[in-house]
mmCIF file of C-alpha atoms and ligand atoms in Angstrom:
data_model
loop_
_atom_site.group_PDB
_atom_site.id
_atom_site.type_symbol
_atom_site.label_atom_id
_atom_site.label_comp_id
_atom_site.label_asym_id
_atom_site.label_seq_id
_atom_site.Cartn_x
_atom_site.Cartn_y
_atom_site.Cartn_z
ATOM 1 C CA UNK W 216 27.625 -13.925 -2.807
ATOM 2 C CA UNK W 217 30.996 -13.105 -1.982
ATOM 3 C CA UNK W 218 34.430 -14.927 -4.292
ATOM 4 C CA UNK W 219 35.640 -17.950 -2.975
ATOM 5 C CA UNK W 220 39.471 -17.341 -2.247
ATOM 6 C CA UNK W 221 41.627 -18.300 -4.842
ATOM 7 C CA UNK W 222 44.658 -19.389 -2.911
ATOM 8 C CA UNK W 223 46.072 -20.043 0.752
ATOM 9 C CA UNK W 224 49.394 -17.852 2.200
ATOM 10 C CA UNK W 225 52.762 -20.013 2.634
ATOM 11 C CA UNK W 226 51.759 -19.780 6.349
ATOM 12 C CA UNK W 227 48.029 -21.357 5.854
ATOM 13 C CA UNK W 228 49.287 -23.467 3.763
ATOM 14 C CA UNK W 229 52.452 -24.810 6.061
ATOM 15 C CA UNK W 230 49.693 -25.270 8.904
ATOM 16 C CA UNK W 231 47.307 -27.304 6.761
ATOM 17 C CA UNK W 232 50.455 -29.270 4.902
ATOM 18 C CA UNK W 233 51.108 -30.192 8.691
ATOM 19 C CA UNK W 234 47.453 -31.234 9.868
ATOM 20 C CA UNK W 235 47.560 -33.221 6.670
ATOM 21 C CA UNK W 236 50.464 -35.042 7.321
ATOM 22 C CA UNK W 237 49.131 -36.068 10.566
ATOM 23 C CA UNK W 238 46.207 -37.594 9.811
ATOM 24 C CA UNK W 239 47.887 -39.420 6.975
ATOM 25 C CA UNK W 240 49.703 -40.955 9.207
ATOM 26 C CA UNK W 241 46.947 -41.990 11.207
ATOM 27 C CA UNK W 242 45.378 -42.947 7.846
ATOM 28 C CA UNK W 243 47.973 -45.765 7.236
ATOM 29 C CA UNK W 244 47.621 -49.334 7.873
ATOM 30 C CA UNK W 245 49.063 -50.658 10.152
ATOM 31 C CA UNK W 246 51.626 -53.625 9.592
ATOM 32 C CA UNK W 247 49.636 -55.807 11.873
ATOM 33 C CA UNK W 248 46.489 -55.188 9.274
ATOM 34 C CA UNK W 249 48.512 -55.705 5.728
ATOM 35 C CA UNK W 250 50.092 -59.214 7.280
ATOM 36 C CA UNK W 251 45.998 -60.027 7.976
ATOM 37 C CA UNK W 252 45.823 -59.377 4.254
ATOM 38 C CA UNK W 253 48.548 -61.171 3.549
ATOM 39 C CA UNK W 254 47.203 -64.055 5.368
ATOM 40 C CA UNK W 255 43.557 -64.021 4.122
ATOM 41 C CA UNK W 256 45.295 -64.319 0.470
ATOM 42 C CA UNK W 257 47.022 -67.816 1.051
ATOM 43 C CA UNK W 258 44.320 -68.819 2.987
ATOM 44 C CA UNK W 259 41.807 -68.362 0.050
ATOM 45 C CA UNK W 260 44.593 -69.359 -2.169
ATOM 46 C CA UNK W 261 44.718 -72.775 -0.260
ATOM 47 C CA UNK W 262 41.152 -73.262 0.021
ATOM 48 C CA UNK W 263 40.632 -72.788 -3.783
ATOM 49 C CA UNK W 264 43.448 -74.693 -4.803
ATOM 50 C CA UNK W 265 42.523 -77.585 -2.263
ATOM 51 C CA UNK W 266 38.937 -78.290 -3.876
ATOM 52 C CA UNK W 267 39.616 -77.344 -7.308
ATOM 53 C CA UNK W 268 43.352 -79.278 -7.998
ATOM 54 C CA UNK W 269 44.925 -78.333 -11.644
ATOM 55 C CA UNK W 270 42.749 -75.760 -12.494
ATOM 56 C CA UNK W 271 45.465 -73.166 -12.179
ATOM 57 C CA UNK W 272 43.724 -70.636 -10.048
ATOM 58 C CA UNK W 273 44.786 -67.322 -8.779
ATOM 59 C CA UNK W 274 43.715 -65.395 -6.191
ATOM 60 C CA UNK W 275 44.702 -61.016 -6.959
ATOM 61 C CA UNK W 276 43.930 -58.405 -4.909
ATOM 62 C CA UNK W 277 42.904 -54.906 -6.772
ATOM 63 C CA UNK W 278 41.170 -52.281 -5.451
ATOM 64 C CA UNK W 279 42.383 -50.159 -2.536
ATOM 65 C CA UNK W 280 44.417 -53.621 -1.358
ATOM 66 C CA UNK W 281 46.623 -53.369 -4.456
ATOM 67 C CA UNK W 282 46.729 -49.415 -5.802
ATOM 68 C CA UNK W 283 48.524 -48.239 -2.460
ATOM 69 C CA UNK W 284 45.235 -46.375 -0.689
ATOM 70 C CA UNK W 285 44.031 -48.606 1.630
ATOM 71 C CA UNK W 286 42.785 -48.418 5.342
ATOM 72 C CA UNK W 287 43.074 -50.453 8.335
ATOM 73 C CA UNK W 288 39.045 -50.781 7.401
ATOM 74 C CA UNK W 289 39.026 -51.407 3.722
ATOM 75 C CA UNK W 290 37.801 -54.450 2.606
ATOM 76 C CA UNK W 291 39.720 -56.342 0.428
ATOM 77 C CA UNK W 292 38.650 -56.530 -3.314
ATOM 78 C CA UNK W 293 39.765 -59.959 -4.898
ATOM 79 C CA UNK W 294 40.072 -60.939 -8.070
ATOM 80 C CA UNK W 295 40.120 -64.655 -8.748
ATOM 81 C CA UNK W 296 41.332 -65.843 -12.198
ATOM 82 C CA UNK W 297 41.384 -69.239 -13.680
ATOM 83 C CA UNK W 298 40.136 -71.576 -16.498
ATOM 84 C CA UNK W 299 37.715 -73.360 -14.835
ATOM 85 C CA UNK W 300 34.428 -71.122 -16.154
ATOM 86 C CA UNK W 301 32.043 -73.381 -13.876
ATOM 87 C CA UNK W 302 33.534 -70.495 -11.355
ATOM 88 C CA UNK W 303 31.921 -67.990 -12.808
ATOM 89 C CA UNK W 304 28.427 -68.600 -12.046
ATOM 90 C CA UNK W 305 29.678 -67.827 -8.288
ATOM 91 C CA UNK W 306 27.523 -70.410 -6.576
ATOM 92 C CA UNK W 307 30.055 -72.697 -5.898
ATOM 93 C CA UNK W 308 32.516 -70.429 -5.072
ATOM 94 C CA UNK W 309 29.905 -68.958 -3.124
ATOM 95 C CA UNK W 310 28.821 -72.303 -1.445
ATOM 96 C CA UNK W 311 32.833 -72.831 -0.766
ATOM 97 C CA UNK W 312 33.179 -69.887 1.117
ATOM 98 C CA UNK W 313 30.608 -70.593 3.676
ATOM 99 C CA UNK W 314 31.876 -74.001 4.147
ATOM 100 C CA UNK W 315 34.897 -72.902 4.767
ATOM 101 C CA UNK W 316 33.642 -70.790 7.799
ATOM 102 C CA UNK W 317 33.033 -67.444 6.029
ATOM 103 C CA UNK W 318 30.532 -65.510 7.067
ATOM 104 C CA UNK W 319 27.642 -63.613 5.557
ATOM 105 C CA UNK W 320 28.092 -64.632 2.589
ATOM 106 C CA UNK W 321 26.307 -62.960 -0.240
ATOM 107 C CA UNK W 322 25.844 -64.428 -3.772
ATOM 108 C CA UNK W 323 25.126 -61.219 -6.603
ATOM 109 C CA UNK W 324 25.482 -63.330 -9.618
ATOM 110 C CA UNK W 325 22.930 -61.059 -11.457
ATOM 111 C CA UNK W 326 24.803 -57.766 -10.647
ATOM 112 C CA UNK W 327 26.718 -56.042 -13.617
ATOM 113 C CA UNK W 328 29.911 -57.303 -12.184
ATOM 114 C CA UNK W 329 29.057 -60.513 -10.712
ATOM 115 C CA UNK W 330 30.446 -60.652 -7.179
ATOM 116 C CA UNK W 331 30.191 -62.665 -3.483
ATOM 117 C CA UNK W 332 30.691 -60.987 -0.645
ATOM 118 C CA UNK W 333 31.702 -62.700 2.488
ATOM 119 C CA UNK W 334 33.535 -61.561 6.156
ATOM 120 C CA UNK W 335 36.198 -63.482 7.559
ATOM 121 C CA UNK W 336 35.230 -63.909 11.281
ATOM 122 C CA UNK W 337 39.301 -65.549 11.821
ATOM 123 C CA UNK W 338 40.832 -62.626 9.990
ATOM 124 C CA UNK W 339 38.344 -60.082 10.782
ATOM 125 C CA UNK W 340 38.112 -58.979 6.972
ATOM 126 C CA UNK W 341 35.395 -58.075 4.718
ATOM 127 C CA UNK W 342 35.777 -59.295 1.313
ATOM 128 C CA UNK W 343 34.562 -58.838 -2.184
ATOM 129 C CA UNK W 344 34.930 -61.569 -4.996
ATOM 130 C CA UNK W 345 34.948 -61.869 -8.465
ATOM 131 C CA UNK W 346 36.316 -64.138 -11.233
ATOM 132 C CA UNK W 347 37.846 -63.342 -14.541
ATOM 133 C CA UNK W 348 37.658 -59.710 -14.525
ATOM 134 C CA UNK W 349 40.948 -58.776 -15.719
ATOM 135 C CA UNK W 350 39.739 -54.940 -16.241
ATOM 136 C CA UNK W 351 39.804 -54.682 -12.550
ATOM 137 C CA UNK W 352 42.982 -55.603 -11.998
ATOM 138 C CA UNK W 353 44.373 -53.644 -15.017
ATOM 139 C CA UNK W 354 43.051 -50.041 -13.732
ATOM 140 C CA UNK W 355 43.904 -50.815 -10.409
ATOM 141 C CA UNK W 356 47.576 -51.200 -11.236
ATOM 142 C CA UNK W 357 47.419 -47.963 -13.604
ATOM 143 C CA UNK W 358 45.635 -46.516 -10.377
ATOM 144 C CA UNK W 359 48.886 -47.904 -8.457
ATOM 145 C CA UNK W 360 51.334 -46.388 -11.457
ATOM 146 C CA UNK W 361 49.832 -42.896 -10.609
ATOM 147 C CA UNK W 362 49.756 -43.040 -6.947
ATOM 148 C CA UNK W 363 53.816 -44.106 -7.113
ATOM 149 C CA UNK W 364 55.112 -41.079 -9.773
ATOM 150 C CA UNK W 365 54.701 -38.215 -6.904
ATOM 151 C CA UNK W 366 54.819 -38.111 -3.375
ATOM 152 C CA UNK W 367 51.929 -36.009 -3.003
ATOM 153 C CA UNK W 368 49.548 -38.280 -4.159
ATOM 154 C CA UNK W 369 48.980 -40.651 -1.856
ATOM 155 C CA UNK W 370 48.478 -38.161 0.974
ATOM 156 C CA UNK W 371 45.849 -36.328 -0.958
ATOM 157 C CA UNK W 372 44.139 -39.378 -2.247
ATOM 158 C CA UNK W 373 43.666 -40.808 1.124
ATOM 159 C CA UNK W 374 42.674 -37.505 2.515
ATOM 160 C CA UNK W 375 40.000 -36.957 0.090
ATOM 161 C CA UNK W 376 38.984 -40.845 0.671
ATOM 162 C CA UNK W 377 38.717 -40.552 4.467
ATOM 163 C CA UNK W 378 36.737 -37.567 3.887
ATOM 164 C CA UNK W 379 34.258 -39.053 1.513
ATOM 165 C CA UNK W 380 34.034 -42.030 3.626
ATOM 166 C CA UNK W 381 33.180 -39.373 6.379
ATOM 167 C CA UNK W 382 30.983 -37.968 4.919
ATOM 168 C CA UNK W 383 29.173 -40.782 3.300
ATOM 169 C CA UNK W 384 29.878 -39.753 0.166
ATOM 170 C CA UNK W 385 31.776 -42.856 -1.226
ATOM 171 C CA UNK W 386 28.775 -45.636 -1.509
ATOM 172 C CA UNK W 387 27.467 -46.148 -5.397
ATOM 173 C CA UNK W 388 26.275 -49.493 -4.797
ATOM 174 C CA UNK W 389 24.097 -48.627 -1.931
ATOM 175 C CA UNK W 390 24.163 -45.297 -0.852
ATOM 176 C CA UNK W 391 23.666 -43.785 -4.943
ATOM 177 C CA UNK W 392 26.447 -41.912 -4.607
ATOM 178 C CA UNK W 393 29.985 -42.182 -6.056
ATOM 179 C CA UNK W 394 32.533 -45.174 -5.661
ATOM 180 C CA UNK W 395 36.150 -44.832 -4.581
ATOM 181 C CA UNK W 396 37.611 -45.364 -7.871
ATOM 182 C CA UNK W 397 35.532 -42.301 -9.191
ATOM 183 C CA UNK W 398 36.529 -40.126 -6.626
ATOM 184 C CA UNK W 399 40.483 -41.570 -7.529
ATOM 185 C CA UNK W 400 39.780 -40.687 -11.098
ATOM 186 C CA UNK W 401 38.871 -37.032 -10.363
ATOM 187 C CA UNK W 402 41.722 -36.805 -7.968
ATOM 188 C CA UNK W 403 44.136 -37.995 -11.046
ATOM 189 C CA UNK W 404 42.429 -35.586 -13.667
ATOM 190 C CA UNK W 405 42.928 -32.471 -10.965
ATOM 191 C CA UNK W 406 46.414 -33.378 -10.591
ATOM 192 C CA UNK W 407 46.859 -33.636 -14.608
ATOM 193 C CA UNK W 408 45.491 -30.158 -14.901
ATOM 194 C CA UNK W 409 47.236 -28.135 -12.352
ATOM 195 C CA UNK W 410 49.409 -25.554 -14.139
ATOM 196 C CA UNK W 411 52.639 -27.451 -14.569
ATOM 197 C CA UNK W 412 50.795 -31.020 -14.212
ATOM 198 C CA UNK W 413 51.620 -32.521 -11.875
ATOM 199 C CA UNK W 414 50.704 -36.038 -13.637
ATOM 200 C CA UNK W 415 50.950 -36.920 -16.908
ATOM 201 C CA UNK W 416 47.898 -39.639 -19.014
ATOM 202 C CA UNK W 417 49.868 -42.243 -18.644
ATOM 203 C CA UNK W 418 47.056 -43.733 -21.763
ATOM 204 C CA UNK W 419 48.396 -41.077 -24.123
ATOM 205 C CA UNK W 420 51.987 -41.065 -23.201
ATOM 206 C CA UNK W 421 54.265 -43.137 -25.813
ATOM 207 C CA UNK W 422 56.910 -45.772 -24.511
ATOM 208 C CA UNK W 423 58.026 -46.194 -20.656
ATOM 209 C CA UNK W 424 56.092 -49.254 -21.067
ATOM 210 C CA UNK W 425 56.974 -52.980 -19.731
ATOM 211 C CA UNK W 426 56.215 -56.040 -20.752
ATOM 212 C CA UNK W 427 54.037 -58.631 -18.763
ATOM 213 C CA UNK W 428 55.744 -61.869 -18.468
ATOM 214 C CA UNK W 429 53.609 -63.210 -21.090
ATOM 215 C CA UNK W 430 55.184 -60.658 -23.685
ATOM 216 C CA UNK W 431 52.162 -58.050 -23.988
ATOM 217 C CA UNK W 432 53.154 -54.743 -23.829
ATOM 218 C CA UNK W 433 51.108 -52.597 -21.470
ATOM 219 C CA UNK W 434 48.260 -50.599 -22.283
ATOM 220 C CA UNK W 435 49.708 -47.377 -20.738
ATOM 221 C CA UNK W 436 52.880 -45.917 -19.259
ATOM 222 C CA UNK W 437 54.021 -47.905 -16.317
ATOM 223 C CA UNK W 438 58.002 -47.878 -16.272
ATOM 224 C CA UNK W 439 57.576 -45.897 -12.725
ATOM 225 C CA UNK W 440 61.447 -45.848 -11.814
ATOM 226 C CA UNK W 441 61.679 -43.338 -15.546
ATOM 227 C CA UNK W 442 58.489 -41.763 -15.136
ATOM 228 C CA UNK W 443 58.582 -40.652 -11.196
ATOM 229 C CA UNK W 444 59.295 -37.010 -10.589
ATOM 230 C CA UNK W 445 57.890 -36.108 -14.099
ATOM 231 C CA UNK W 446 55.685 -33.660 -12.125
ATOM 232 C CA UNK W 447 58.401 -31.821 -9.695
ATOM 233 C CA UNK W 448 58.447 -28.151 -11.434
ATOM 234 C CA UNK W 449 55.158 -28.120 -9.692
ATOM 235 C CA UNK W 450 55.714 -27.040 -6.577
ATOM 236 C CA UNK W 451 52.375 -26.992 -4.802
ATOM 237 C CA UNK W 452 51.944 -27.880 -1.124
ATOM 238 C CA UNK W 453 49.860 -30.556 0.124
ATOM 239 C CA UNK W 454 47.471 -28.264 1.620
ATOM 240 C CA UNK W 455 47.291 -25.799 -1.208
ATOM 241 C CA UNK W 456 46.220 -28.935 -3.515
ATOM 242 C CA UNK W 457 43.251 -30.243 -1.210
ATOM 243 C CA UNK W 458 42.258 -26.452 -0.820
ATOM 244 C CA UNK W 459 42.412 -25.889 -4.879
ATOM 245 C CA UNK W 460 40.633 -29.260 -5.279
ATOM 246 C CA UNK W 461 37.580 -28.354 -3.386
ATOM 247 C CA UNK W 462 37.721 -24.860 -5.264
ATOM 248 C CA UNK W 463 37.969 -26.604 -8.189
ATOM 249 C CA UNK W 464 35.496 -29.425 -7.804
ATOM 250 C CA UNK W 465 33.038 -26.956 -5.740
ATOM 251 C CA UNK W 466 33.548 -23.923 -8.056
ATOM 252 C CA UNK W 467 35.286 -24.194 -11.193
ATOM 253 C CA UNK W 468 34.480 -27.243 -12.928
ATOM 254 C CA UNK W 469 31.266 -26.533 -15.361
ATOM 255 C CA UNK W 470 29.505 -29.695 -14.593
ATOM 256 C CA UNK W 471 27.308 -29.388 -17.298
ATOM 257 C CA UNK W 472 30.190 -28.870 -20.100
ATOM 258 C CA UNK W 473 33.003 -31.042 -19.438
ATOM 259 C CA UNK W 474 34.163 -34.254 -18.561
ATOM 260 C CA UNK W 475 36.661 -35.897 -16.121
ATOM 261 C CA UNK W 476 38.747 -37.852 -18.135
ATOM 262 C CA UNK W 477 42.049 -39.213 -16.962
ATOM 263 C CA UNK W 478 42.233 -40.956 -20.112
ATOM 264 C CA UNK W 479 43.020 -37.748 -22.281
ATOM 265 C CA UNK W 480 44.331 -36.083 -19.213
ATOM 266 C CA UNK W 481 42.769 -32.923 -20.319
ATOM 267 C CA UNK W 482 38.524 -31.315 -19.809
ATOM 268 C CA UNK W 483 36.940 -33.258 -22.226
ATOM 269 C CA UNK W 484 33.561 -31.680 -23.663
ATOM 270 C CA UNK W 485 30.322 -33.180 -23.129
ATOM 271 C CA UNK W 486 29.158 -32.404 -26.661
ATOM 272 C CA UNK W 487 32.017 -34.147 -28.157
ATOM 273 C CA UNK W 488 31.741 -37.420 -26.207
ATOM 274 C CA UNK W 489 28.073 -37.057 -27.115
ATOM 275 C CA UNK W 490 26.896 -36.757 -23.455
ATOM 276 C CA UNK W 491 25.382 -33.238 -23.910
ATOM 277 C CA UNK W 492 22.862 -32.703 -21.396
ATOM 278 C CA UNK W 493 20.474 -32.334 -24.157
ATOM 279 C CA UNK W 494 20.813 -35.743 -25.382
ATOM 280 C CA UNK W 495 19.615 -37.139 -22.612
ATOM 281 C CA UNK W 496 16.433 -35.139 -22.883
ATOM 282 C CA UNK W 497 15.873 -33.633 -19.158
ATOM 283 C CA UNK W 498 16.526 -31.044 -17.576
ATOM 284 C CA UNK W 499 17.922 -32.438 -14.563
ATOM 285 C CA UNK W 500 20.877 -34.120 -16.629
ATOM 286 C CA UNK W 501 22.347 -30.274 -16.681
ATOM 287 C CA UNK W 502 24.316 -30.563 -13.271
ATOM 288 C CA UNK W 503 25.111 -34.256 -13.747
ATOM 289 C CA UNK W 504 28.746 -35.374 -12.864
ATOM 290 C CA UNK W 505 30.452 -36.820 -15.954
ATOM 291 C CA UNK W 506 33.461 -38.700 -15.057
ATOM 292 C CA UNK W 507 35.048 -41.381 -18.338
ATOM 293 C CA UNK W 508 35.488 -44.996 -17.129
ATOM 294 C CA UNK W 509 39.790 -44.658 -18.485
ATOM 295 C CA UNK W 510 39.271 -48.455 -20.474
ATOM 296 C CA UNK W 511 35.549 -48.573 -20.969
ATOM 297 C CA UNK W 512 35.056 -45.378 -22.246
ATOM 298 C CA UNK W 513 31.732 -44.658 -22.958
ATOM 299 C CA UNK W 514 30.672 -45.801 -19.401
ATOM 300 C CA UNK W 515 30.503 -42.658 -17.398
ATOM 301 C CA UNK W 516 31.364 -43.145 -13.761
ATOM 302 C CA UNK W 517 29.453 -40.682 -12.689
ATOM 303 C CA UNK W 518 26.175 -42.717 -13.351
ATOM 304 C CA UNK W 519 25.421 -43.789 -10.007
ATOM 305 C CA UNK W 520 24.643 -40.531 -8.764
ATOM 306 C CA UNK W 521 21.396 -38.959 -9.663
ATOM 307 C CA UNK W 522 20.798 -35.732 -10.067
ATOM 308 C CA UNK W 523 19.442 -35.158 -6.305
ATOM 309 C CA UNK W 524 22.639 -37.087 -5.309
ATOM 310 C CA UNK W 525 24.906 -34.956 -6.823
ATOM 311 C CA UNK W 526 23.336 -32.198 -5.792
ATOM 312 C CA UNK W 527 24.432 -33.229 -2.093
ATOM 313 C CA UNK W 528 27.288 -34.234 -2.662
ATOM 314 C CA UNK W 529 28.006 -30.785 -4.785
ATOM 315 C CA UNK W 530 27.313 -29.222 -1.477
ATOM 316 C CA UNK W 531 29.498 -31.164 0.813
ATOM 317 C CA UNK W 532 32.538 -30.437 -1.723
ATOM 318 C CA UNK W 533 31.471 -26.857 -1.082
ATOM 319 C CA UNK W 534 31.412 -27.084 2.948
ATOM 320 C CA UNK W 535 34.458 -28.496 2.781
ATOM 321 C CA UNK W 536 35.978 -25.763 1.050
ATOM 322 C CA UNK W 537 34.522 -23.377 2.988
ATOM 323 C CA UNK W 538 35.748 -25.072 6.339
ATOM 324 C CA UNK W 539 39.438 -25.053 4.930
ATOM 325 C CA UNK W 540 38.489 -21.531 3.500
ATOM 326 C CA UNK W 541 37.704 -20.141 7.054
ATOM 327 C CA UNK W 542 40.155 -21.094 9.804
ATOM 328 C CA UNK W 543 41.810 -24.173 7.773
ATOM 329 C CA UNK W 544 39.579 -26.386 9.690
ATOM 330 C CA UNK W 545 40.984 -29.874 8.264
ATOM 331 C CA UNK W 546 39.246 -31.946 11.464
ATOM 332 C CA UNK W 547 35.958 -30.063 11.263
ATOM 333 C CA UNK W 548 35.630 -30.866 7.079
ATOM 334 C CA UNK W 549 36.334 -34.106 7.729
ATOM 335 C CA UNK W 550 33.710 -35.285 10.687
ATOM 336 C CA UNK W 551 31.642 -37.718 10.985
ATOM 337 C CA UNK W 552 28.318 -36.896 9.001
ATOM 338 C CA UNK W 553 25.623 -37.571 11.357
ATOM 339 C CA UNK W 554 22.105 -38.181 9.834
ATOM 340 C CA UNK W 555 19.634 -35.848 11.647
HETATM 341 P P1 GTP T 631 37.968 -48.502 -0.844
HETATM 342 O O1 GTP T 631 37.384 -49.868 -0.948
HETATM 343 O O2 GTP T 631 36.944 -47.452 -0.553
HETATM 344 O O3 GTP T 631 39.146 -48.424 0.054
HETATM 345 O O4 GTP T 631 38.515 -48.065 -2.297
HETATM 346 P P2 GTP T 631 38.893 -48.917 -3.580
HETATM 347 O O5 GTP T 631 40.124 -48.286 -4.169
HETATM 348 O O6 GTP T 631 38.945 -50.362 -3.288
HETATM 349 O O7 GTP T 631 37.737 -48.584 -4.594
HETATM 350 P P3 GTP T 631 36.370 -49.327 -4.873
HETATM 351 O O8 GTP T 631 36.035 -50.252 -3.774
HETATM 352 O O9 GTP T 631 35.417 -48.263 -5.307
HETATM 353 O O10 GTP T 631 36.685 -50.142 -6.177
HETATM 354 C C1 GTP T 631 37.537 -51.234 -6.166
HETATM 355 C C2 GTP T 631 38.008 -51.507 -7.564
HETATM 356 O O11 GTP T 631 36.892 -51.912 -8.332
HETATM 357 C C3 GTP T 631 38.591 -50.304 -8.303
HETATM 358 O O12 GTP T 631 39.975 -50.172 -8.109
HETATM 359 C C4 GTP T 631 38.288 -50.665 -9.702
HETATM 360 O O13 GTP T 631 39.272 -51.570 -10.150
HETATM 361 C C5 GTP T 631 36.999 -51.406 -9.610
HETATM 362 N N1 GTP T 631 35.823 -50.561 -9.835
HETATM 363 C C6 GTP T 631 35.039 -49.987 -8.916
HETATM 364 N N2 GTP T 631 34.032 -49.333 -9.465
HETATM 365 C C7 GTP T 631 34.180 -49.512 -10.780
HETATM 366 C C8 GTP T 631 33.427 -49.108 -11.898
HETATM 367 O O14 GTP T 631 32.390 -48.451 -11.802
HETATM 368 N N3 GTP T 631 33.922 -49.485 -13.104
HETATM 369 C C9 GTP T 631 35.038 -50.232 -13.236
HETATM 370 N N4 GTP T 631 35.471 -50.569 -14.443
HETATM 371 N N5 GTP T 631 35.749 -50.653 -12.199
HETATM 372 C C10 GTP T 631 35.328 -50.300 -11.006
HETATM 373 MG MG1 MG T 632 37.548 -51.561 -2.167
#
């Protein structure tokens, strides 16, 4: 089997910088989409506040709505916090919604993360709910932090997304593969480990923190205006960083030795995190992907792929790397995966 190539010449990689920054701009949403989001906010906000007086609610986006890698078709992930703990069991919110003209409305109180999902036939939005979940909202602003300290992030990131939404890769609650935010995570670790990094672990890195208007200091680095350009003696184009993180992801990473951890912003080992694949006792837990939750650490991420899973999706990281690898072909990586 012949070597992957290792890297792209300044003129492959001007011509897939430039393809890259095309579709990113198709990527965007568009203004008249964010003011939708805008609107279905207030409008929730109103409805809550309207049949639940003085209970101090708040309705928060997180998710792709608030860490700056949203499409004009990502649903909106809300987070609504409050006192009132009769809102957790989500039937009434739940029984609200669908009152108040939502549609489709689906009540998981059992599910890990309790959630109701609902569309918005006014605003044309899908939605996902939950109450009090404050980690949510705390990794998607770290997410946010990360996405604002370079400018090549966000182009990447929502590269990478649009591909794995592409090519189905991106569905943990229903398709068993991987969500969004663990494709973000080992998007962040690449970037940490590129030779100068190009981000730092914002967990490990002492001071640049603020203060929440309630006087806690945060949990990691998040002063963005003194920690952006921290990663410029990198100099790596755009399209030498999506080529090198399919090479890396498809070739490099030992799957069955380290872990993704943007937490220690560094390969963490299996064995020391205890998640040797001979703990788990099979052989199929060898080529398992291993990816550390950053604030619930011993939940690994990479959980809702089984092994047959991530054997597919192991392969698709590998097509696309050798599409790029032969001809740079950034439209024929990303299309639509058809099922046969
Ligand atoms: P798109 O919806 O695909 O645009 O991306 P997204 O950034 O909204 O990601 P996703 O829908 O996968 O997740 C939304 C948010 O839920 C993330 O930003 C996290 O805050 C949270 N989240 C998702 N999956 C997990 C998980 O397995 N563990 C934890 N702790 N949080 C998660
Ligand atoms: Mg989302």
């Amino acid at each position: 089997k012949k070597e992957p190539k290792r890297t792209l010449t300044p003129n492959e990689q001007d011509k897939l910088s430039g393809d890259m920054r095309e579709l990113y701009d198709r990527l965007l949403p568009s203004q008249e989409s964010e003011d939708r989001r805008a609107r279905l906010i207030e409008k929730l906000d109103r409805i809550l506040n309207e049949e639940w007086p003085d209970s101090d609610i708040h309705v928060n986006v997180f998710g792709s709505s608030g860490n700056l890698l949203s499409s004009t078709d990502s649903d909106v992930d809300i987070c609504i916090t409050t006192p009132l703990k009769k809102l957790e069991s989500m039937h009434s919110l739940a029984a609200l919604l669908d009152k108040n003209g939502m549609e489709k409305v689906v009540c998981r109180a059992a599910a890990k993360v309790p959630i109701v999902k609902c569309w918005d036939p006014e605003l044309e939005l899908a939605m996902d709910l939950n109450v009090n979940n404050p980690l949510a909202l705390q990794n998607t602003r770290m997410i946010r932090t990360y996405v604002q300290l370079d400018d090549r992030v966000r182009p990447l990131a929502k590269i990478i997304k649009y591909w794995t939404k592409r090519r189905i890769l991106n569905d943990a609650a229903f398709g068993g593969t991987i969500s969004s935010y663990t494709w973000i995570c080992m998007i962040i670790s690449f970037l940490q480990r590129r030779e100068p990094p190009i981000l730092p672990s914002l967990q490990k890195m002492d001071g640049h923190r603020r203060k929440s208007e309630s006087g806690e200091t945060s949990s990691f680095a998040d002063d963005v205006e003194s920690l952006k350009g921290s990663g410029a003696a990198n100099k790596e184009s755009l399209g030498e960083l999506l080529f090198q993180f399919f090479r890396h992801y498809g070739y490099e990473f030992e799957y069955s030795k380290h872990v993704v951890s943007i937490r220690e912003g560094r390969l963490v080992l299996r064995k020391e995190k205890g998640w040797d694949p001979t703990d788990y006792g099979d052989k199929e837990s060898h080529n398992r992907l291993c990816v550390e939750e950053p604030f619930t650490t011993v939940r690994n991420l990479g959980n809702s792929a089984d092994y047959y899973a991530w054997h597919g999706i192991h392969l698709e990281i590998r097509r696309a790397f050798e599409l790029l690898e032969d001809g740079l072909q950034l439209e024929r990586c990303c299309e639509q995966y058809e099922f046969p």
